Coordinates of N, CA and C in Angstrom, one line a residue:
M1 N 1.5 -1.2 -0.1 CA -0.1 0.0 -0.2 C 1.3 0.9 0.0
K2 N 0.4 1.8 -0.9 CA 1.1 3.6 -0.8 C 0.9 4.3 0.0
L3 N 2.2 5.8 0.8 CA 1.8 5.9 2.1 C 2.5 7.4 0.5
L4 N 1.5 8.5 0.6 CA 1.9 9.6 -0.2 C 1.6 10.8 0.2
L5 N 2.8 11.8 0.3 CA 2.0 13.1 0.4 C 1.8 14.5 -0.8
I6 N 1.1 15.2 0.5 CA 1.1 16.2 -1.0 C 1.4 17.5 -0.3
S7 N 1.7 18.5 -1.3 CA 2.7 19.7 -0.5 C 2.0 20.7 -0.4
P8 N 1.6 21.5 0.7 CA 0.6 22.9 1.3 C 1.0 23.5 0.0
S9 N -0.8 24.2 -0.2 CA -0.3 24.6 -1.7 C -0.3 26.1 -1.4
R10 N 0.6 26.9 -0.4 CA 1.4 28.0 -0.2 C 2.8 26.9 0.5
T11 N 4.0 27.3 -0.5 CA 5.3 27.2 0.2 C 5.2 28.0 1.6
T12 N 5.8 27.1 2.7 CA 6.4 27.7 4.1 C 7.0 27.9 3.8
E13 N 8.2 28.2 5.6 CA 9.0 28.5 5.2 C 10.1 28.1 5.7
K14 N 9.3 26.8 5.7 CA 10.8 25.4 6.4 C 10.0 24.7 5.5
E15 N 9.5 24.4 4.1 CA 8.6 24.1 4.1 C 10.4 22.8 2.7
I16 N 11.0 23.5 2.6 CA 11.9 22.9 1.4 C 12.5 21.7 2.2
Q17 N 13.2 22.0 3.2 CA 14.7 21.2 4.7 C 13.6 20.3 5.1
Q18 N 11.9 20.6 5.6 CA 10.6 19.8 5.7 C 11.0 18.8 4.9
V19 N 10.2 18.6 3.4 CA 10.6 18.3 2.1 C 12.1 16.7 2.6
I20 N 13.1 17.6 2.0 CA 14.2 16.6 2.1 C 14.6 15.6 3.4
S21 N 14.1 16.6 4.8 CA 14.2 15.1 5.9 C 12.9 14.0 5.8
F22 N 11.5 14.3 5.4 CA 10.6 12.7 5.3 C 11.3 12.8 3.9
F23 N 12.5 12.5 2.8 CA 13.0 11.9 1.9 C 14.1 11.1 2.6
E24 N 14.6 11.3 3.2 CA 15.1 10.8 4.2 C 15.2 9.9 4.4
H25 N 13.8 10.2 5.4 CA 12.8 9.0 6.3 C 12.4 8.1 5.9
G26 N 12.4 8.1 4.2 CA 11.6 7.4 3.2 C 10.5 7.2 2.4
L27 N 10.1 8.8 3.1 CA 9.1 9.4 2.1 C 9.5 8.6 0.7
R28 N 8.5 7.9 -0.3 CA 8.7 7.6 -1.5 C 8.1 8.1 -2.4
V29 N 7.0 9.0 -2.3 CA 6.3 9.5 -3.5 C 5.6 11.0 -2.8
Y30 N 6.4 11.9 -3.5 CA 5.4 13.3 -2.7 C 4.7 14.8 -4.0
H31 N 3.6 14.6 -3.5 CA 3.0 14.5 -5.3 C 2.8 16.4 -4.4
L32 N 3.8 17.6 -5.4 CA 4.3 18.5 -5.5 C 2.6 19.9 -6.8
R33 N 2.1 20.4 -5.7 CA 0.7 20.6 -5.6 C 0.8 22.5 -5.2
K34 N 1.0 23.0 -6.7 CA 1.5 24.6 -6.6 C 0.6 25.3 -7.4
P35 N -1.0 25.9 -7.2 CA -1.6 25.8 -8.0 C -1.6 27.4 -8.3
N36 N -0.7 28.2 -7.6 CA -0.4 29.6 -8.0 C 0.9 29.8 -8.4
M37 N 1.8 28.7 -8.7 CA 3.8 29.1 -8.8 C 3.4 29.2 -10.3
S38 N 4.9 29.4 -10.3 CA 4.8 29.8 -11.6 C 5.6 28.6 -12.3
T39 N 5.7 28.8 -13.3 CA 6.7 27.2 -13.4 C 8.6 28.1 -13.6
R40 N 9.0 29.0 -13.5 CA 10.3 29.5 -13.2 C 10.6 29.2 -11.1
E41 N 9.0 29.8 -10.6 CA 9.7 29.3 -9.2 C 9.7 28.2 -9.0
M42 N 8.8 27.2 -9.9 CA 8.6 25.8 -9.4 C 10.3 25.0 -9.6
K43 N 10.7 25.9 -10.7 CA 11.9 25.2 -11.5 C 12.8 25.3 -10.4
E44 N 13.3 27.0 -9.4 CA 13.6 27.2 -8.1 C 13.2 26.0 -7.2
Y45 N 12.3 26.1 -6.6 CA 11.7 25.2 -5.8 C 12.5 23.8 -5.8
L46 N 12.2 23.0 -6.9 CA 12.7 21.9 -8.0 C 14.5 21.8 -7.8
K47 N 14.9 22.7 -7.8 CA 16.5 22.8 -7.4 C 16.9 22.9 -6.1
K48 N 16.2 23.4 -5.5 CA 17.0 23.4 -3.6 C 16.4 22.2 -3.1
I49 N 15.7 20.6 -4.0 CA 16.3 20.1 -3.6 C 17.2 18.9 -4.3
P50 N 17.9 17.8 -3.6 CA 18.9 16.8 -3.7 C 18.7 16.5 -4.6
A51 N 19.5 16.2 -5.8 CA 18.8 15.2 -7.2 C 18.5 13.9 -7.2
A52 N 19.0 13.7 -6.7 CA 18.7 12.2 -5.5 C 17.5 12.2 -5.2
F53 N 17.0 12.8 -5.3 CA 15.3 12.4 -4.4 C 14.3 13.3 -5.7
H54 N 14.8 14.1 -6.9 CA 13.6 14.1 -8.0 C 12.9 12.8 -8.1
N55 N 13.3 11.9 -8.5 CA 12.8 10.9 -9.0 C 11.6 10.0 -8.2
R56 N 11.6 11.2 -6.8 CA 10.3 10.8 -5.7 C 9.2 11.7 -6.6
I57 N 9.2 12.3 -6.8 CA 8.7 13.9 -6.9 C 6.8 14.2 -8.4
I58 N 6.0 14.1 -8.2 CA 5.3 14.1 -9.1 C 4.9 15.3 -8.8
I59 N 4.6 16.2 -10.4 CA 4.0 17.5 -10.4 C 2.6 17.8 -10.6
H60 N 2.1 18.7 -10.1 CA 0.8 18.7 -10.7 C 0.3 19.6 -11.9
S61 N 1.4 20.8 -12.3 CA 1.4 21.3 -13.0 C 2.8 21.8 -13.9
H62 N 2.8 22.8 -14.4 CA 4.4 22.4 -15.8 C 5.2 21.4 -15.7
H63 N 3.9 20.8 -16.4 CA 4.6 19.3 -16.9 C 6.0 18.9 -17.6
K64 N 6.5 20.1 -17.9 CA 7.5 20.0 -19.0 C 8.6 19.7 -18.3
L65 N 8.5 20.0 -16.8 CA 9.6 20.3 -15.7 C 9.3 18.7 -15.1
A66 N 9.0 17.9 -16.2 CA 8.8 16.5 -15.0 C 9.8 15.8 -16.0
S67 N 10.9 16.1 -17.6 CA 11.6 15.5 -18.0 C 13.2 16.1 -17.9
Q68 N 12.9 18.2 -17.5 CA 13.9 18.4 -17.3 C 14.8 18.2 -15.9
F69 N 14.0 17.7 -15.1 CA 14.2 17.3 -13.3 C 14.6 16.1 -13.4
N70 N 13.8 14.8 -14.3 CA 14.0 13.4 -14.6 C 13.2 13.3 -12.9
L71 N 11.9 14.2 -12.7 CA 10.9 13.6 -11.9 C 10.2 12.0 -12.0
K72 N 9.8 12.1 -11.0 CA 8.8 10.5 -11.3 C 7.5 10.3 -11.8
G73 N 6.8 11.7 -12.2 CA 5.6 11.9 -13.2 C 5.0 12.9 -12.8
I74 N 3.4 12.7 -13.3 CA 3.3 13.9 -14.0 C 1.4 13.7 -12.9
H75 N 0.9 14.4 -12.6 CA -0.9 14.2 -12.0 C -1.5 14.9 -13.0
L76 N -2.9 15.1 -13.7 CA -3.7 15.4 -14.4 C -4.3 15.5 -13.3
T77 N -5.1 17.2 -13.4 CA -6.2 17.6 -12.2 C -7.7 17.9 -14.0
R78 N -8.3 18.2 -13.0 CA -9.6 18.8 -13.6 C -9.6 19.5 -14.4
I79 N -8.6 20.9 -14.4 CA -8.4 21.1 -15.7 C -7.3 20.6 -16.5
H80 N -6.5 20.1 -16.7 CA -5.9 19.5 -17.2 C -7.1 17.9 -18.8
L81 N -8.0 17.7 -17.7 CA -8.5 16.3 -18.4 C -10.0 17.9 -18.8
K82 N -9.9 18.7 -18.7 CA -10.7 19.8 -19.8 C -10.7 19.7 -20.9
R83 N -9.4 20.3 -20.7 CA -8.4 20.1 -22.3 C -7.9 19.0 -22.7
R84 N -8.7 18.3 -23.1 CA -8.3 16.7 -23.8 C -7.4 16.5 -24.6
F85 N -7.7 17.4 -25.9 CA -6.3 17.4 -26.8 C -5.4 17.9 -26.6
R86 N -5.2 19.2 -25.6 CA -4.1 19.6 -25.7 C -3.1 18.7 -24.3
T87 N -4.6 18.6 -23.6 CA -3.2 16.8 -22.7 C -3.1 16.4 -22.8
W88 N -3.6 15.4 -24.4 CA -3.0 14.4 -25.0 C -1.7 14.2 -26.0
W89 N -1.6 15.8 -25.8 CA -0.8 16.1 -27.2 C 0.9 16.3 -26.4
R90 N 0.6 17.3 -24.6 CA 1.6 17.4 -24.1 C 2.1 16.0 -23.4
L91 N 0.3 15.1 -23.0 CA 1.6 13.8 -22.4 C 2.0 12.8 -23.6
R92 N 1.2 12.7 -24.6 CA 2.2 12.1 -26.1 C 3.5 12.5 -25.3
T93 N 4.0 13.9 -26.4 CA 5.6 14.3 -26.1 C 5.9 14.2 -25.2
L94 N 5.8 14.0 -23.9 CA 6.4 13.8 -22.4 C 6.8 12.1 -22.4
L95 N 5.3 11.2 -22.8 CA 5.9 9.8 -22.9 C 6.9 9.7 -23.7
L96 N 6.9 10.1 -25.2 CA 8.1 9.7 -25.5 C 9.7 9.9 -25.3
K97 N 9.4 10.8 -24.7 CA 11.4 11.1 -24.5 C 11.2 10.2 -22.6
K98 N 10.5 10.5 -22.0 CA 10.1 9.5 -20.8 C 8.8 8.7 -20.7
P99 N 9.5 7.4 -21.6 CA 8.1 6.2 -21.4 C 7.9 6.2 -20.2
G100 N 8.8 5.4 -18.5 CA 8.5 5.1 -18.3 C 7.5 6.3 -17.0
L101 N 7.4 7.4 -17.5 CA 6.6 8.6 -16.5 C 5.2 8.2 -15.9
V102 N 5.0 8.6 -15.0 CA 4.0 7.7 -14.0 C 3.1 9.0 -14.6
V103 N 2.4 8.5 -14.8 CA 0.6 9.4 -14.6 C -0.5 9.2 -13.8
T104 N -0.9 10.1 -12.9 CA -1.5 9.7 -11.7 C -3.7 11.3 -12.1
T105 N -3.9 10.7 -11.3 CA -5.5 11.9 -11.6 C -6.4 12.0 -9.8
S106 N -7.2 12.5 -10.1 CA -8.2 12.7 -8.8 C -9.7 12.5 -9.8
F107 N -10.4 11.5 -8.5 CA -11.8 11.6 -8.8 C -12.1 12.3 -7.5
H108 N -13.2 12.6 -7.8 CA -14.3 14.0 -6.1 C -14.7 13.3 -6.1
K109 N -15.4 12.1 -6.3 CA -16.8 11.3 -6.7 C -17.1 9.8 -6.9
I110 N -17.8 9.2 -5.9 CA -17.7 8.0 -6.4 C -17.9 7.2 -8.4
G111 N -18.9 8.2 -8.7 CA -19.4 7.8 -9.4 C -18.4 7.7 -11.2
S112 N -17.3 8.9 -11.2 CA -16.4 9.1 -11.1 C -15.2 8.2 -11.9
V113 N -15.2 6.8 -10.8 CA -14.6 6.0 -10.7 C -15.7 4.7 -12.2
Y114 N -16.9 5.1 -12.0 CA -17.1 4.0 -12.5 C -17.4 4.0 -14.8
S115 N -17.1 6.3 -14.4 CA -17.8 6.9 -15.6 C -15.9 7.0 -16.7
N116 N -15.5 6.6 -15.5 CA -13.5 7.0 -16.5 C -13.4 5.9 -17.1
D117 N -12.5 5.9 -18.6 CA -12.7 4.9 -19.7 C -10.9 5.2 -19.8
Q118 N -10.3 6.1 -19.0 CA -8.4 5.9 -19.2 C -8.0 4.9 -18.1
N119 N -7.0 4.6 -18.4 CA -6.1 4.1 -18.2 C -4.4 5.1 -17.1
Y120 N -4.9 5.2 -15.6 CA -3.5 5.6 -14.8 C -2.8 4.8 -14.1
H121 N -1.3 5.2 -13.4 CA -0.8 4.8 -12.5 C -1.7 4.3 -11.4
Y122 N -2.3 5.3 -10.8 CA -3.3 5.3 -9.9 C -4.2 7.0 -9.5
A123 N -5.1 6.2 -8.9 CA -6.0 7.7 -9.0 C -6.9 7.9 -7.7
F124 N -6.4 9.4 -7.0 CA -7.0 9.3 -5.6 C -8.2 9.8 -5.9
L125 N -9.3 9.2 -4.6 CA -11.1 9.8 -4.5 C -10.7 10.1 -3.3
G126 N -11.8 11.1 -3.3 CA -11.9 12.3 -2.3 C -12.4 12.6 -2.5
T127 N -13.2 13.9 -1.1 CA -12.1 14.1 -0.1 C -13.4 12.6 0.7
I128 N -12.2 11.6 1.5 CA -13.1 10.3 1.8 C -13.4 10.5 3.5
F129 N -13.1 11.5 3.6 CA -13.4 11.5 5.8 C -13.2 12.7 5.8
D130 N -14.7 13.2 6.8 CA -14.4 14.2 7.5 C -13.8 14.2 8.9
K131 N -12.9 15.4 8.4 CA -11.5 15.4 9.4 C -11.6 16.0 11.3
V132 N -12.9 16.1 11.2 CA -13.4 16.7 12.2 C -13.8 15.2 13.0
S133 N -14.9 14.4 13.1 CA -16.0 13.3 13.2 C -15.1 11.8 12.8
G134 N -14.0 12.3 11.2 CA -13.2 11.1 11.6 C -14.3 10.0 10.2
K135 N -15.7 10.2 10.3 CA -16.8 10.1 9.3 C -16.4 10.0 8.6
Y136 N -17.1 9.1 7.5 CA -17.3 9.1 6.2 C -17.7 10.6 5.4
N137 N -17.8 11.1 4.6 CA -18.0 12.4 4.2 C -19.3 11.8 3.2
V138 N -20.2 13.3 3.1 CA -21.0 13.0 2.2 C -21.0 12.5 0.4
G139 N -22.0 11.5 0.4 CA -21.5 10.9 -1.3 C -20.3 8.7 -0.5
Y140 N -20.2 9.0 0.7 CA -18.9 7.8 0.6 C -19.7 7.0 1.6
S141 N -19.6 5.6 1.6 CA -19.7 4.4 2.8 C -18.9 3.7 2.1
E142 N -19.1 1.8 3.6 CA -18.4 1.3 3.0 C -18.3 0.9 2.2
H143 N -20.3 0.9 2.0 CA -20.2 -0.8 0.2 C -19.8 0.2 -0.7
S144 N -20.3 2.2 -0.6 CA -20.0 2.4 -1.8 C -18.7 2.4 -2.2
L145 N -17.4 2.6 -1.5 CA -16.3 2.4 -1.2 C -16.0 0.8 -1.9
R146 N -16.3 0.2 -1.4 CA -15.8 -1.4 -1.6 C -16.4 -1.8 -2.8
A147 N -17.0 -1.7 -3.6 CA -17.9 -1.6 -4.9 C -17.2 -1.3 -5.7
G148 N -17.0 0.6 -5.5 CA -16.2 1.1 -6.5 C -14.6 0.6 -6.0
I149 N -14.1 0.3 -5.8 CA -13.0 -0.4 -5.1 C -12.1 -1.2 -6.0
E150 N -13.1 -2.5 -6.1 CA -14.0 -3.9 -6.7 C -13.8 -3.3 -8.3
R151 N -14.0 -2.4 -9.0 CA -14.8 -1.8 -10.4 C -13.8 -1.0 -11.1
S152 N -12.6 -0.5 -10.3 CA -12.2 0.0 -10.5 C -11.3 -0.2 -11.1
T153 N -11.0 0.6 -13.0 CA -9.4 0.1 -13.3 C -8.1 0.7 -12.9
N154 N -8.4 0.9 -12.5 CA -7.3 2.4 -11.7 C -7.1 1.9 -10.4
P155 N -5.7 1.6 -9.7 CA -5.8 1.5 -8.1 C -6.1 2.7 -7.4
L156 N -6.7 2.6 -6.6 CA -7.1 3.8 -6.0 C -6.5 4.5 -5.0
I157 N -6.3 6.0 -4.7 CA -5.6 6.3 -3.7 C -6.6 6.6 -2.4
A158 N -6.6 6.1 -1.4 CA -7.3 6.9 0.1 C -7.0 9.0 0.1
R159 N -8.1 9.6 -0.3 CA -7.3 10.9 0.0 C -9.0 12.3 0.8
G160 N -8.3 12.9 1.7 CA -9.2 13.6 2.2 C -9.7 12.9 3.8
G161 N -9.1 13.4 5.1 CA -9.2 13.6 6.0 C -8.5 12.3 6.8
T162 N -7.6 11.6 5.9 CA -6.4 10.2 5.6 C -5.8 10.7 7.9
A163 N -6.0 10.0 8.5 CA -5.3 10.2 9.8 C -4.4 9.1 9.4
L164 N -3.9 8.7 10.9 CA -3.3 7.5 11.5 C -4.1 6.6 11.7
E165 N -5.3 6.9 12.4 CA -6.7 6.2 13.2 C -7.3 5.9 11.7
N166 N -7.2 5.4 10.7 CA -7.8 5.2 9.7 C -7.1 4.4 8.7
V167 N -5.7 4.3 9.3 CA -4.8 3.4 8.4 C -5.9 1.9 8.0
A168 N -6.3 1.3 9.0 CA -6.4 -0.5 9.2 C -7.6 0.1 8.4
L169 N -8.2 1.0 7.9 CA -9.4 0.7 7.8 C -9.5 0.9 5.8
C170 N -8.2 1.9 5.6 CA -8.2 2.3 4.6 C -7.3 0.5 4.1
R171 N -6.8 -0.2 4.4 CA -6.5 -0.9 3.9 C -7.5 -2.6 3.7
D172 N -8.3 -2.3 4.8 CA -9.5 -3.3 5.1 C -10.8 -3.1 3.7
L173 N -10.8 -1.5 3.5 CA -11.9 -0.9 2.4 C -11.2 -1.3 1.0
G174 N -9.4 -2.1 0.6 CA -8.8 -2.2 -0.6 C -8.3 -0.9 -1.5
F175 N -8.5 0.3 -0.3 CA -7.5 0.8 -1.1 C -6.0 0.6 -1.6
S176 N -5.7 1.0 -2.6 CA -3.8 1.0 -3.1 C -3.3 1.5 -3.0
G177 N -3.8 2.3 -1.4 CA -2.8 3.6 -0.4 C -3.5 4.4 -0.1
M178 N -2.8 5.6 0.6 CA -3.1 7.1 2.0 C -2.5 8.1 1.1
V179 N -3.0 8.4 0.9 CA -2.2 10.2 0.6 C -2.7 11.0 1.5
F180 N -1.1 12.3 2.0 CA -1.9 12.5 3.6 C -1.4 13.9 2.9
Y181 N -2.4 15.1 3.4 CA -2.1 16.4 3.7 C -1.7 16.4 4.9
S182 N -3.2 18.0 5.3 CA -2.9 18.4 6.1 C -2.7 17.6 8.1
G183 N -2.7 16.6 7.8 CA -2.4 15.7 8.7 C -1.1 15.2 9.6
I184 N 0.0 15.3 8.0 CA 0.8 15.6 8.8 C 1.5 17.1 8.5
W185 N 1.2 18.1 7.6 CA 1.9 19.6 7.8 C 1.5 20.2 9.0
K186 N 0.0 20.4 8.9 CA -0.8 21.1 10.8 C 0.1 20.2 12.1
A187 N 0.5 19.6 11.8 CA 1.0 18.4 12.9 C 2.2 18.8 13.6
E188 N 2.3 18.8 14.8 CA 3.2 19.9 15.5 C 5.4 20.1 15.4
D189 N 4.8 18.7 15.0 CA 5.9 18.2 14.5 C 6.2 17.3 13.1
P190 N 6.0 17.4 11.5 CA 5.2 17.2 10.9 C 6.2 16.0 10.3
L191 N 7.6 15.7 10.8 CA 8.2 14.1 10.8 C 8.1 13.3 11.8
Q192 N 7.5 13.5 12.6 CA 7.9 12.5 14.1 C 6.0 12.0 13.3
K193 N 5.4 12.7 12.8 CA 3.9 12.9 12.4 C 3.7 11.3 11.4
L194 N 4.7 11.9 10.4 CA 5.0 11.5 9.1 C 5.6 9.8 9.4
C195 N 6.4 10.1 10.8 CA 7.2 8.5 11.3 C 6.4 7.6 11.7
A196 N 5.2 8.4 12.5 CA 4.5 7.5 13.3 C 3.2 7.0 11.9
I197 N 3.4 7.2 10.7 CA 2.3 6.6 10.4 C 2.9 5.6 8.7
K198 N 5.0 5.2 9.5 CA 5.5 4.8 9.3 C 5.5 3.3 9.9
D199 N 5.3 3.9 11.2 CA 5.1 3.0 12.2 C 4.1 2.0 12.8
K200 N 3.6 2.9 11.8 CA 2.5 2.1 12.0 C 1.6 1.2 10.5
F201 N 1.9 1.7 9.8 CA 2.2 0.6 9.0 C 2.4 -0.5 8.9
R202 N 4.2 -0.8 9.4 CA 4.6 -2.1 10.0 C 3.7 -2.4 11.0
E203 N 3.1 -2.0 11.7 CA 2.5 -2.4 12.9 C 1.3 -3.4 12.3
L204 N 0.5 -2.9 11.5 CA -0.2 -3.8 10.6 C 0.4 -4.3 9.1
N205 N 1.9 -4.8 9.4 CA 2.4 -5.6 8.9 C 1.9 -5.3 7.1
I206 N 1.5 -4.3 6.3 CA 0.9 -3.2 5.7 C 2.8 -2.9 4.6
E207 N 3.2 -3.6 3.5 CA 4.3 -3.0 2.8 C 3.7 -1.8 1.7
E208 N 5.1 -1.2 1.9 CA 4.8 -0.3 1.6 C 5.7 0.0 0.2
D209 N 4.6 0.4 -1.1 CA 5.5 -0.1 -2.2 C 5.3 1.4 -3.6

């Protein structure tokens, strides 16, 4: 099961150093999502991260940087999916340069799992859990999630409200991974929180992939 992390939308003061520490402590995949960042700014951000870790980064915008920095892959947002031909052409060009590039996307409701006809390395699904109550958000239930995961042609990653407390549940539902955001970034010690989640995976005999 995958353990993924999404960046904060806005860059924080110690973010780069924290990301490097995450990688040094075993983070395998980092989704770099910066909606307001220019190509130049993202390039500068990537330059500050040691090249040895670039192949663990998936970017949500400025996709041409994936080949310039030998990144792991690209994530297609709703905007990319609406621009079908432009996205298809750019993706085709990127894959010719880098055939092993990982391509991911997001589904924002369970119905999208059934209507999707494209293949991705994996897709986020969510927001699954309410951050306050820890219960399922409207539109999701144990039955609908089990059915959607079983029917999906793409591995599904739980997104939204994911926390240490629901690692076992996500595994039991059949998710192929969990992506974390505020549960780590808003923690008093983000690195300690990441390590605690990794420890939980080991405690439950969940192998990271």
